[in-house]
GROMACS .gro file of C-alpha atoms in nm:
model
  467
    1MET     CA    1   4.902   3.427  13.311
    2CYS     CA    2   4.671   3.669  13.135
    3VAL     CA    3   4.748   4.033  13.204
    4ASN     CA    4   4.414   4.140  13.059
    5ARG     CA    5   4.123   3.962  12.899
    6VAL     CA    6   4.154   4.122  12.553
    7PHE     CA    7   4.516   4.017  12.517
    8CYS     CA    8   4.446   3.660  12.618
    9VAL     CA    9   4.098   3.569  12.497
   10SER     CA   10   4.239   3.452  12.167
   11LEU     CA   11   4.477   3.223  12.349
   12GLN     CA   12   4.252   3.082  12.622
   13PRO     CA   13   3.875   3.117  12.570
   14GLU     CA   14   3.672   3.146  12.888
   15LYS     CA   15   3.593   2.805  13.030
   16GLN     CA   16   3.218   2.815  12.973
   17TYR     CA   17   3.277   2.838  12.598
   18LEU     CA   18   3.505   2.539  12.560
   19ASN     CA   19   3.236   2.278  12.488
   20ILE     CA   20   3.051   2.483  12.228
   21MET     CA   21   3.342   2.688  12.101
   22ALA     CA   22   3.393   2.677  11.729
   23THR     CA   23   3.747   2.601  11.618
   24ILE     CA   24   3.851   2.933  11.468
   25ASN     CA   25   4.075   3.161  11.669
   26VAL     CA   26   4.094   3.541  11.696
   27ASP     CA   27   4.415   3.711  11.812
   28VAL     CA   28   4.402   4.085  11.881
   29LYS     CA   29   4.722   4.136  12.077
   30ASN     CA   30   4.890   4.315  11.785
   31VAL     CA   31   4.646   4.605  11.800
   32LEU     CA   32   4.741   4.700  12.155
   33GLY     CA   33   5.015   4.939  12.043
   34THR     CA   34   4.746   5.152  11.880
   35VAL     CA   35   4.452   5.110  12.117
   36THR     CA   36   4.457   4.984  12.473
   37ALA     CA   37   4.268   4.691  12.618
   38GLU     CA   38   4.072   4.945  12.821
   39GLN     CA   39   3.966   5.130  12.506
   40ILE     CA   40   3.836   4.807  12.356
   41GLN     CA   41   3.661   4.707  12.677
   42ALA     CA   42   3.502   5.053  12.701
   43LEU     CA   43   3.283   4.948  12.405
   44ASP     CA   44   3.139   4.654  12.600
   45PRO     CA   45   2.817   4.834  12.704
   46GLU     CA   46   2.751   4.934  12.342
   47ALA     CA   47   2.832   4.583  12.224
   48ALA     CA   48   2.592   4.437  12.481
   49SER     CA   49   2.319   4.665  12.349
   50ALA     CA   50   2.403   4.566  11.990
   51LEU     CA   51   2.392   4.195  12.072
   52GLU     CA   52   2.058   4.238  12.245
   53LYS     CA   53   1.919   4.416  11.937
   54LEU     CA   54   2.027   4.124  11.718
   55HIS     CA   55   1.879   3.860  11.948
   56LYS     CA   56   1.556   4.043  12.036
   57GLY     CA   57   1.501   4.221  11.706
   58THR     CA   58   1.478   4.568  11.855
   59GLY     CA   59   1.730   4.753  11.636
   60LEU     CA   60   1.726   4.917  11.295
   61GLY     CA   61   1.663   4.672  11.011
   62ASN     CA   62   1.504   4.418  11.245
   63ASP     CA   63   1.295   4.281  10.958
   64PHE     CA   64   1.617   4.137  10.810
   65LEU     CA   65   1.741   3.933  11.105
   66GLY     CA   66   1.647   3.588  10.978
   67TRP     CA   67   2.014   3.498  10.942
   68VAL     CA   68   2.078   3.528  11.319
   69ASN     CA   69   1.918   3.193  11.409
   70LEU     CA   70   1.923   3.046  11.060
   71PRO     CA   71   2.185   2.773  11.113
   72SER     CA   72   1.994   2.612  11.400
   73GLU     CA   73   1.665   2.636  11.210
   74ILE     CA   74   1.781   2.456  10.895
   75THR     CA   75   1.609   2.117  10.892
   76ASP     CA   76   1.735   1.783  10.771
   77ALA     CA   77   1.446   1.772  10.524
   78HIS     CA   78   1.549   2.108  10.379
   79LEU     CA   79   1.909   1.995  10.331
   80ALA     CA   80   1.791   1.668  10.179
   81ASP     CA   81   1.577   1.860   9.928
   82ILE     CA   82   1.875   2.075   9.828
   83GLU     CA   83   2.098   1.769   9.797
   84ALA     CA   84   1.841   1.584   9.586
   85THR     CA   85   1.804   1.884   9.356
   86ALA     CA   86   2.181   1.910   9.319
   87LYS     CA   87   2.195   1.539   9.232
   88ALA     CA   88   1.920   1.579   8.973
   89LEU     CA   89   2.116   1.859   8.809
   90ASN     CA   90   2.435   1.654   8.822
   91ASP     CA   91   2.261   1.360   8.657
   92GLU     CA   92   2.174   1.571   8.352
   93CYS     CA   93   2.445   1.836   8.340
   94ASP     CA   94   2.820   1.876   8.331
   95TYR     CA   95   2.802   2.251   8.393
   96ILE     CA   96   2.572   2.460   8.607
   97VAL     CA   97   2.552   2.836   8.556
   98ALA     CA   98   2.460   3.014   8.879
   99VAL     CA   99   2.298   3.342   8.775
  100GLY     CA  100   2.301   3.616   9.039
  101ILE     CA  101   2.479   3.926   9.160
  102GLY     CA  102   2.612   4.053   9.493
  103GLY     CA  103   2.508   3.826   9.778
  104SER     CA  104   2.331   3.602   9.528
  105TYR     CA  105   2.665   3.478   9.398
  106LEU     CA  106   2.955   3.586   9.620
  107GLY     CA  107   2.889   3.347   9.908
  108ALA     CA  108   2.867   3.040   9.686
  109LYS     CA  109   3.166   3.155   9.482
  110ALA     CA  110   3.371   3.211   9.799
  111VAL     CA  111   3.302   2.864   9.939
  112ILE     CA  112   3.344   2.679   9.608
  113GLU     CA  113   3.672   2.854   9.529
  114ALA     CA  114   3.805   2.785   9.880
  115LEU     CA  115   3.735   2.413   9.847
  116ALA     CA  116   3.803   2.350   9.479
  117ASP     CA  117   4.107   2.229   9.292
  118GLN     CA  118   4.226   2.555   9.139
  119PHE     CA  119   4.287   2.384   8.805
  120ALA     CA  120   3.967   2.179   8.801
  121GLN     CA  121   3.838   2.354   8.491
  122LEU     CA  122   4.140   2.223   8.297
  123ARG     CA  123   4.103   1.861   8.412
  124PRO     CA  124   3.881   1.589   8.264
  125MET     CA  125   3.539   1.560   8.428
  126ASP     CA  126   3.559   1.233   8.619
  127ASP     CA  127   3.333   1.277   8.923
  128PRO     CA  128   2.960   1.229   8.853
  129ARG     CA  129   2.870   1.373   9.192
  130ARG     CA  130   2.970   1.724   9.100
  131CYS     CA  131   2.913   1.976   8.825
  132ARG     CA  132   3.144   2.254   8.725
  133VAL     CA  133   2.973   2.565   8.856
  134LEU     CA  134   3.010   2.877   8.642
  135PHE     CA  135   2.872   3.221   8.720
  136ALA     CA  136   2.679   3.479   8.521
  137GLY     CA  137   2.469   3.784   8.598
  138GLN     CA  138   2.738   3.936   8.818
  139ASN     CA  139   2.834   4.182   8.543
  140ILE     CA  140   2.703   4.332   8.219
  141GLY     CA  141   3.009   4.234   8.017
  142GLU     CA  142   2.904   4.160   7.661
  143ASP     CA  143   3.228   3.976   7.586
  144TYR     CA  144   3.188   3.771   7.906
  145LEU     CA  145   2.836   3.663   7.817
  146ASN     CA  146   2.919   3.597   7.452
  147GLU     CA  147   3.219   3.384   7.544
  148LEU     CA  148   3.019   3.197   7.809
  149GLN     CA  149   2.745   3.118   7.561
  150ASP     CA  150   3.001   3.009   7.305
  151PHE     CA  151   3.161   2.777   7.560
  152LEU     CA  152   2.824   2.625   7.652
  153ALA     CA  153   2.716   2.574   7.290
  154ASP     CA  154   2.814   2.206   7.288
  155LYS     CA  155   2.789   2.140   7.663
  156LYS     CA  156   2.528   1.975   7.884
  157PHE     CA  157   2.437   2.262   8.113
  158GLY     CA  158   2.171   2.378   8.354
  159ILE     CA  159   2.088   2.703   8.530
  160ILE     CA  160   2.036   2.808   8.891
  161VAL     CA  161   1.881   3.153   8.867
  162ILE     CA  162   1.882   3.355   9.188
  163SER     CA  163   1.678   3.672   9.218
  164LYS     CA  164   1.418   3.793   9.463
  165SER     CA  165   1.234   3.991   9.199
  166GLY     CA  166   1.355   3.848   8.870
  167THR     CA  167   1.401   4.199   8.736
  168THR     CA  168   1.747   4.294   8.864
  169THR     CA  169   1.917   4.410   8.546
  170GLU     CA  170   2.243   4.214   8.545
  171PRO     CA  171   2.108   3.865   8.627
  172ALA     CA  172   1.788   3.922   8.429
  173ILE     CA  173   1.988   3.988   8.111
  174ALA     CA  174   2.208   3.682   8.167
  175PHE     CA  175   1.912   3.457   8.244
  176ARG     CA  176   1.718   3.572   7.938
  177LEU     CA  177   2.014   3.486   7.715
  178LEU     CA  178   2.096   3.153   7.881
  179LYS     CA  179   1.734   3.039   7.906
  180GLU     CA  180   1.684   3.100   7.534
  181GLN     CA  181   2.007   2.914   7.455
  182LEU     CA  182   1.921   2.616   7.676
  183GLU     CA  183   1.572   2.584   7.529
  184LYS     CA  184   1.715   2.592   7.176
  185GLN     CA  185   1.975   2.328   7.261
  186VAL     CA  186   1.755   2.076   7.446
  187GLY     CA  187   1.393   2.189   7.406
  188LYS     CA  188   1.161   2.357   7.654
  189GLU     CA  189   1.065   2.042   7.843
  190THR     CA  190   1.421   1.932   7.917
  191ALA     CA  191   1.527   2.293   7.982
  192ALA     CA  192   1.254   2.323   8.245
  193ARG     CA  193   1.406   2.026   8.431
  194ARG     CA  194   1.750   2.185   8.418
  195ILE     CA  195   1.646   2.525   8.551
  196VAL     CA  196   1.608   2.588   8.924
  197ALA     CA  197   1.477   2.924   9.045
  198ILE     CA  198   1.564   3.060   9.388
  199THR     CA  199   1.327   3.350   9.441
  200ASP     CA  200   1.043   3.504   9.641
  201GLU     CA  201   0.782   3.271   9.784
  202LYS     CA  202   0.480   3.438   9.623
  203LYS     CA  203   0.556   3.742   9.411
  204GLY     CA  204   0.784   3.876   9.141
  205ALA     CA  205   0.860   3.810   8.777
  206LEU     CA  206   1.081   3.507   8.843
  207ARG     CA  207   0.821   3.348   9.071
  208GLN     CA  208   0.559   3.392   8.799
  209LEU     CA  209   0.787   3.246   8.531
  210ALA     CA  210   0.888   2.951   8.750
  211THR     CA  211   0.523   2.869   8.817
  212GLU     CA  212   0.431   2.893   8.449
  213GLU     CA  213   0.726   2.685   8.328
  214GLY     CA  214   0.726   2.433   8.613
  215TYR     CA  215   1.077   2.500   8.740
  216LYS     CA  216   1.191   2.350   9.066
  217THR     CA  217   1.206   2.639   9.314
  218PHE     CA  218   1.354   2.734   9.649
  219ILE     CA  219   1.260   3.036   9.855
  220ILE     CA  220   1.477   3.331   9.947
  221PRO     CA  221   1.353   3.411  10.300
  222ASP     CA  222   1.196   3.756  10.326
  223ASN     CA  223   1.395   3.828  10.642
  224VAL     CA  224   1.741   3.741  10.505
  225GLY     CA  225   1.923   4.001  10.295
  226GLY     CA  226   2.137   3.896  10.002
  227ARG     CA  227   2.474   3.946  10.164
  228PHE     CA  228   2.366   3.725  10.457
  229SER     CA  229   2.214   3.454  10.235
  230VAL     CA  230   2.496   3.205  10.180
  231LEU     CA  231   2.339   2.958  10.428
  232THR     CA  232   2.006   2.966  10.243
  233PRO     CA  233   1.949   2.783   9.913
  234VAL     CA  234   2.108   3.089   9.747
  235GLY     CA  235   2.447   2.956   9.853
  236LEU     CA  236   2.376   2.599   9.952
  237LEU     CA  237   2.240   2.475   9.618
  238PRO     CA  238   2.536   2.586   9.401
  239ILE     CA  239   2.776   2.458   9.668
  240ALA     CA  240   2.598   2.121   9.676
  241ALA     CA  241   2.592   2.107   9.294
  242ALA     CA  242   2.969   2.159   9.299
  243GLY     CA  243   2.994   1.845   9.512
  244TYR     CA  244   3.067   1.988   9.855
  245ASP     CA  245   2.924   1.893  10.194
  246ILE     CA  246   2.658   2.147  10.284
  247ARG     CA  247   2.574   1.959  10.604
  248ALA     CA  248   2.926   2.017  10.735
  249LEU     CA  249   2.904   2.383  10.628
  250VAL     CA  250   2.581   2.425  10.826
  251GLU     CA  251   2.727   2.229  11.120
  252GLY     CA  252   3.012   2.479  11.142
  253ALA     CA  253   2.772   2.772  11.129
  254ARG     CA  254   2.564   2.616  11.407
  255ALA     CA  255   2.872   2.580  11.625
  256MET     CA  256   2.958   2.945  11.576
  257GLN     CA  257   2.598   3.052  11.635
  258ALA     CA  258   2.609   2.878  11.973
  259ALA     CA  259   2.949   3.030  12.052
  260THR     CA  260   2.837   3.389  11.983
  261VAL     CA  261   2.527   3.412  12.199
  262ALA     CA  262   2.676   3.533  12.527
  263GLU     CA  263   2.824   3.872  12.603
  264GLY     CA  264   3.195   3.931  12.647
  265ASP     CA  265   3.527   3.854  12.483
  266GLY     CA  266   3.460   3.479  12.483
  267ASN     CA  267   3.223   3.567  12.201
  268LEU     CA  268   3.470   3.600  11.914
  269SER     CA  269   3.232   3.805  11.701
  270TRP     CA  270   3.199   4.049  11.990
  271LEU     CA  271   3.578   4.065  12.026
  272TYR     CA  272   3.633   4.132  11.655
  273ALA     CA  273   3.356   4.392  11.638
  274THR     CA  274   3.469   4.588  11.943
  275THR     CA  275   3.835   4.574  11.842
  276ARG     CA  276   3.779   4.703  11.489
  277ASN     CA  277   3.549   4.979  11.617
  278ALA     CA  278   3.803   5.085  11.878
  279LEU     CA  279   4.055   5.112  11.595
  280TYR     CA  280   3.807   5.308  11.382
  281ARG     CA  281   3.750   5.557  11.664
  282ALA     CA  282   4.128   5.590  11.694
  283GLY     CA  283   4.150   5.701  11.331
  284LYS     CA  284   4.198   5.370  11.151
  285LYS     CA  285   3.944   5.414  10.873
  286ILE     CA  286   4.048   5.134  10.634
  287GLU     CA  287   4.047   4.761  10.708
  288ILE     CA  288   4.247   4.536  10.477
  289MET     CA  289   4.147   4.169  10.472
  290VAL     CA  290   4.465   3.971  10.405
  291ASN     CA  291   4.496   3.608  10.305
  292TYR     CA  292   4.804   3.399  10.230
  293ASN     CA  293   4.614   3.131  10.039
  294PRO     CA  294   4.496   3.207   9.683
  295LYS     CA  295   4.189   2.991   9.740
  296LEU     CA  296   4.057   3.264   9.969
  297HIS     CA  297   4.050   3.543   9.710
  298PHE     CA  298   3.673   3.529   9.671
  299PHE     CA  299   3.621   3.494  10.045
  300GLY     CA  300   3.777   3.840  10.064
  301GLU     CA  301   3.532   3.957   9.796
  302TRP     CA  302   3.238   3.817   9.996
  303TRP     CA  303   3.367   3.984  10.313
  304LYS     CA  304   3.404   4.318  10.133
  305GLN     CA  305   3.041   4.319  10.030
  306LEU     CA  306   2.924   4.205  10.373
  307TYR     CA  307   3.097   4.490  10.554
  308GLY     CA  308   3.091   4.757  10.284
  309GLU     CA  309   2.718   4.729  10.217
  310SER     CA  310   2.633   4.689  10.586
  311GLU     CA  311   2.841   4.970  10.736
  312GLY     CA  312   2.888   5.235  10.468
  313LYS     CA  313   2.604   5.470  10.560
  314ASP     CA  314   2.544   5.820  10.694
  315HIS     CA  315   2.901   5.910  10.591
  316LYS     CA  316   3.032   5.652  10.838
  317GLY     CA  317   3.197   5.315  10.814
  318ILE     CA  318   3.531   5.138  10.790
  319PHE     CA  319   3.635   5.104  10.425
  320PRO     CA  320   3.687   4.732  10.348
  321ALA     CA  321   3.967   4.631  10.112
  322SER     CA  322   4.123   4.292  10.046
  323VAL     CA  323   4.459   4.166   9.923
  324ASP     CA  324   4.615   3.831   9.836
  325PHE     CA  325   4.961   3.790   9.991
  326SER     CA  326   5.235   3.732   9.910
  327THR     CA  327   5.123   3.828   9.556
  328ASP     CA  328   5.009   4.177   9.652
  329LEU     CA  329   5.314   4.240   9.868
  330HIS     CA  330   5.484   4.306   9.535
  331SER     CA  331   5.224   4.569   9.442
  332MET     CA  332   5.059   4.701   9.759
  333GLY     CA  333   5.325   4.609  10.013
  334GLN     CA  334   5.507   4.942   9.995
  335TRP     CA  335   5.191   5.145  10.060
  336ILE     CA  336   5.083   4.920  10.345
  337GLN     CA  337   5.428   4.936  10.507
  338ASP     CA  338   5.499   5.307  10.467
  339GLY     CA  339   5.181   5.481  10.349
  340GLU     CA  340   4.931   5.689  10.543
  341ARG     CA  341   4.864   5.532  10.881
  342THR     CA  342   4.485   5.513  10.850
  343ILE     CA  343   4.476   5.136  10.803
  344PHE     CA  344   4.461   4.815  10.999
  345GLU     CA  345   4.481   4.456  10.880
  346THR     CA  346   4.275   4.149  10.951
  347VAL     CA  347   4.487   3.851  10.850
  348LEU     CA  348   4.300   3.531  10.767
  349SER     CA  349   4.536   3.238  10.832
  350VAL     CA  350   4.494   2.870  10.745
  351GLU     CA  351   4.682   2.632  10.974
  352GLU     CA  352   4.700   2.323  10.751
  353VAL     CA  353   4.694   2.303  10.372
  354ALA     CA  354   4.571   1.999  10.182
  355HIS     CA  355   4.894   1.897  10.009
  356ASN     CA  356   5.259   1.841  10.095
  357THR     CA  357   5.516   1.979   9.852
  358VAL     CA  358   5.883   1.977   9.953
  359ILE     CA  359   6.142   2.207   9.796
  360PRO     CA  360   6.418   1.998   9.634
  361SER     CA  361   6.792   2.049   9.653
  362ASP     CA  362   6.977   2.157   9.339
  363ASP     CA  363   7.348   2.088   9.287
  364ALA     CA  364   7.413   2.413   9.100
  365ASN     CA  365   7.212   2.623   9.347
  366LEU     CA  366   7.214   2.916   9.104
  367ASP     CA  367   6.900   3.058   9.263
  368GLY     CA  368   7.054   3.035   9.611
  369LEU     CA  369   6.758   2.841   9.747
  370ASN     CA  370   6.935   2.533   9.883
  371TYR     CA  371   6.891   2.673  10.233
  372LEU     CA  372   6.521   2.594  10.180
  373ALA     CA  373   6.578   2.239  10.052
  374GLY     CA  374   6.373   1.987  10.245
  375LYS     CA  375   6.124   2.247  10.368
  376ARG     CA  376   5.759   2.243  10.269
  377VAL     CA  377   5.635   2.528  10.052
  378ASP     CA  378   5.377   2.603  10.320
  379GLU     CA  379   5.651   2.654  10.579
  380VAL     CA  380   5.800   2.925  10.358
  381ASN     CA  381   5.454   3.077  10.318
  382LYS     CA  382   5.396   3.075  10.694
  383MET     CA  383   5.728   3.252  10.752
  384ALA     CA  384   5.635   3.509  10.487
  385GLU     CA  385   5.313   3.567  10.679
  386LEU     CA  386   5.485   3.594  11.018
  387GLY     CA  387   5.759   3.819  10.884
  388THR     CA  388   5.505   4.046  10.717
  389ARG     CA  389   5.287   4.071  11.026
  390ILE     CA  390   5.588   4.172  11.235
  391ALA     CA  391   5.699   4.426  10.973
  392HIS     CA  392   5.354   4.580  10.948
  393VAL     CA  393   5.310   4.604  11.324
  394ASP     CA  394   5.655   4.766  11.346
  395GLY     CA  395   5.541   5.004  11.070
  396GLY     CA  396   5.239   5.117  11.271
  397VAL     CA  397   4.973   4.889  11.122
  398PRO     CA  398   4.757   4.716  11.385
  399VAL     CA  399   4.692   4.350  11.298
  400ILE     CA  400   4.402   4.127  11.395
  401ARG     CA  401   4.461   3.761  11.313
  402VAL     CA  402   4.179   3.515  11.247
  403THR     CA  403   4.290   3.153  11.214
  404ILE     CA  404   4.103   2.849  11.086
  405PRO     CA  405   4.237   2.491  11.102
  406ALA     CA  406   4.195   2.412  10.730
  407LEU     CA  407   3.990   2.491  10.422
  408LYS     CA  408   3.708   2.249  10.494
  409GLU     CA  409   3.333   2.295  10.488
  410LYS     CA  410   3.286   2.297  10.866
  411TYR     CA  411   3.547   2.563  10.927
  412LEU     CA  412   3.418   2.779  10.642
  413GLY     CA  413   3.071   2.757  10.796
  414GLU     CA  414   3.214   2.880  11.125
  415LEU     CA  415   3.397   3.161  10.952
  416ILE     CA  416   3.092   3.278  10.758
  417TYR     CA  417   2.872   3.301  11.066
  418PHE     CA  418   3.152   3.458  11.271
  419PHE     CA  419   3.185   3.745  11.025
  420GLU     CA  420   2.807   3.782  10.985
  421LYS     CA  421   2.748   3.808  11.359
  422ALA     CA  422   3.037   4.050  11.402
  423CYS     CA  423   2.900   4.259  11.117
  424GLY     CA  424   2.565   4.296  11.289
  425ILE     CA  425   2.728   4.398  11.616
  426SER     CA  426   2.968   4.633  11.442
  427GLY     CA  427   2.695   4.805  11.241
  428TYR     CA  428   2.502   4.884  11.556
  429LEU     CA  429   2.822   5.011  11.721
  430LEU     CA  430   2.843   5.255  11.428
  431GLU     CA  431   2.478   5.351  11.489
  432VAL     CA  432   2.372   5.268  11.133
  433ASN     CA  433   2.120   5.021  10.994
  434PRO     CA  434   2.343   4.727  10.896
  435PHE     CA  435   2.072   4.560  10.692
  436ASN     CA  436   1.966   4.809  10.425
  437GLN     CA  437   2.153   4.950  10.124
  438PRO     CA  438   1.984   5.274  10.014
  439GLY     CA  439   2.290   5.403   9.830
  440VAL     CA  440   2.291   5.108   9.590
  441GLU     CA  441   1.966   5.231   9.436
  442ASP     CA  442   2.117   5.559   9.315
  443TYR     CA  443   2.315   5.409   9.027
  444LYS     CA  444   2.016   5.199   8.925
  445ARG     CA  445   1.789   5.502   8.894
  446ASN     CA  446   2.046   5.679   8.677
  447MET     CA  447   2.103   5.371   8.462
  448PHE     CA  448   1.729   5.320   8.406
  449ALA     CA  449   1.687   5.686   8.316
  450LEU     CA  450   1.974   5.672   8.067
  451LEU     CA  451   1.832   5.354   7.912
  452GLU     CA  452   1.490   5.524   7.886
  453LYS     CA  453   1.309   5.259   8.089
  454PRO     CA  454   0.931   5.310   8.082
  455GLY     CA  455   0.820   5.512   8.383
  456TYR     CA  456   1.147   5.706   8.402
  457GLU     CA  457   1.059   5.975   8.146
  458GLU     CA  458   1.112   6.271   8.382
  459ALA     CA  459   1.434   6.124   8.517
  460THR     CA  460   1.553   6.060   8.161
  461ALA     CA  461   1.495   6.422   8.061
  462ALA     CA  462   1.665   6.546   8.378
  463ILE     CA  463   1.976   6.331   8.350
  464LYS     CA  464   2.018   6.391   7.976
  465SER     CA  465   2.020   6.765   8.046
  466ARG     CA  466   2.336   6.707   8.251
  467ILE     CA  467   2.540   6.523   7.988
   0.00000   0.00000   0.00000
């Protein structure tokens, strides 16, 4: 029997949610040594207000709430258009370079890496339905770009360029270089067929170029910010080009959208948001996203941007960090176990892996591992996870556990929307605007001034006087 609803919601969702409940699970019982169920439930009135702001558009940043109902608004025709475009690229290309930065690349990268064979780049290309998706524009690394261009010099490649304005420095540099290379390799006419622009509907440099050159285009919705854009063509087209099922991804997001409408702990996004904010108010200022599957590394990177850019304002916000266990237990494990107690963990667990590898017996047994003979590698991994969770809780680290059945498109769609909805609720609990990013502009202004961009003459003089 449940002794309180917070302890048990992760084990037995309220009955009215069972038919629409997505299949991920959230377990918060291992935070109750740090905060009480009553402290978490005390945030319910604030969470109700936050949820209402998201659904009615009455809160800060309400012009960027297009993601809230996005999954249920995606049409079959829209998905078919994305799939047809991906097929057209696959018919002509072996490699697609997705050019973008921040939310314009992290969502697609997270999903593709979670689903892909981790050694696919080393294997022969034998599936005509999928391209190898590479990424550019997420850095200003000269060696990176030079080596990418060198790799593509004798390859059949295309470009998906993602930018609202077309003038964001990092992707604009990469696109200029790759566009020139592609046109030289195949000619302007063929290059135009192999370039897809995902940009503003009417304005901006990329929109103008796409119109002039006749590129196939998709629209970045005005009311969806970059870090919430993975379920728009920004994420869906690269994922489809990589050969994955975007319909299942959207189906999962729709299930989670339906499951996070109502108030209360049966809404898993509500539960996660209130729990992490109760911990924050109790002095836990750092949240570490933990995975035990290396395919989820870039999911952690996507999550870091989602929460860092949404919550880090007005000198508030939980600092998001991510680690890959058990790898990082051999580098960060000591600090997490015995360091300053300002942290909590959110562990992302995967119930079933795709393969079955059994540890063999060895007659010599020099490594002493025969006690593991006959066990699956994943069983050892699961025990490493369980043992670490127990150790960290014993060491004073509260642990939230989020579990998904497997790394499949539907479950990743659920997970994406779950974290997005929780982020919106959590940002309003912090009393910040979760949907802007004013601080990001500071480095850009300094960079433009230092590079002597036209129009920045006064800023250039001012900043050069400081160096």
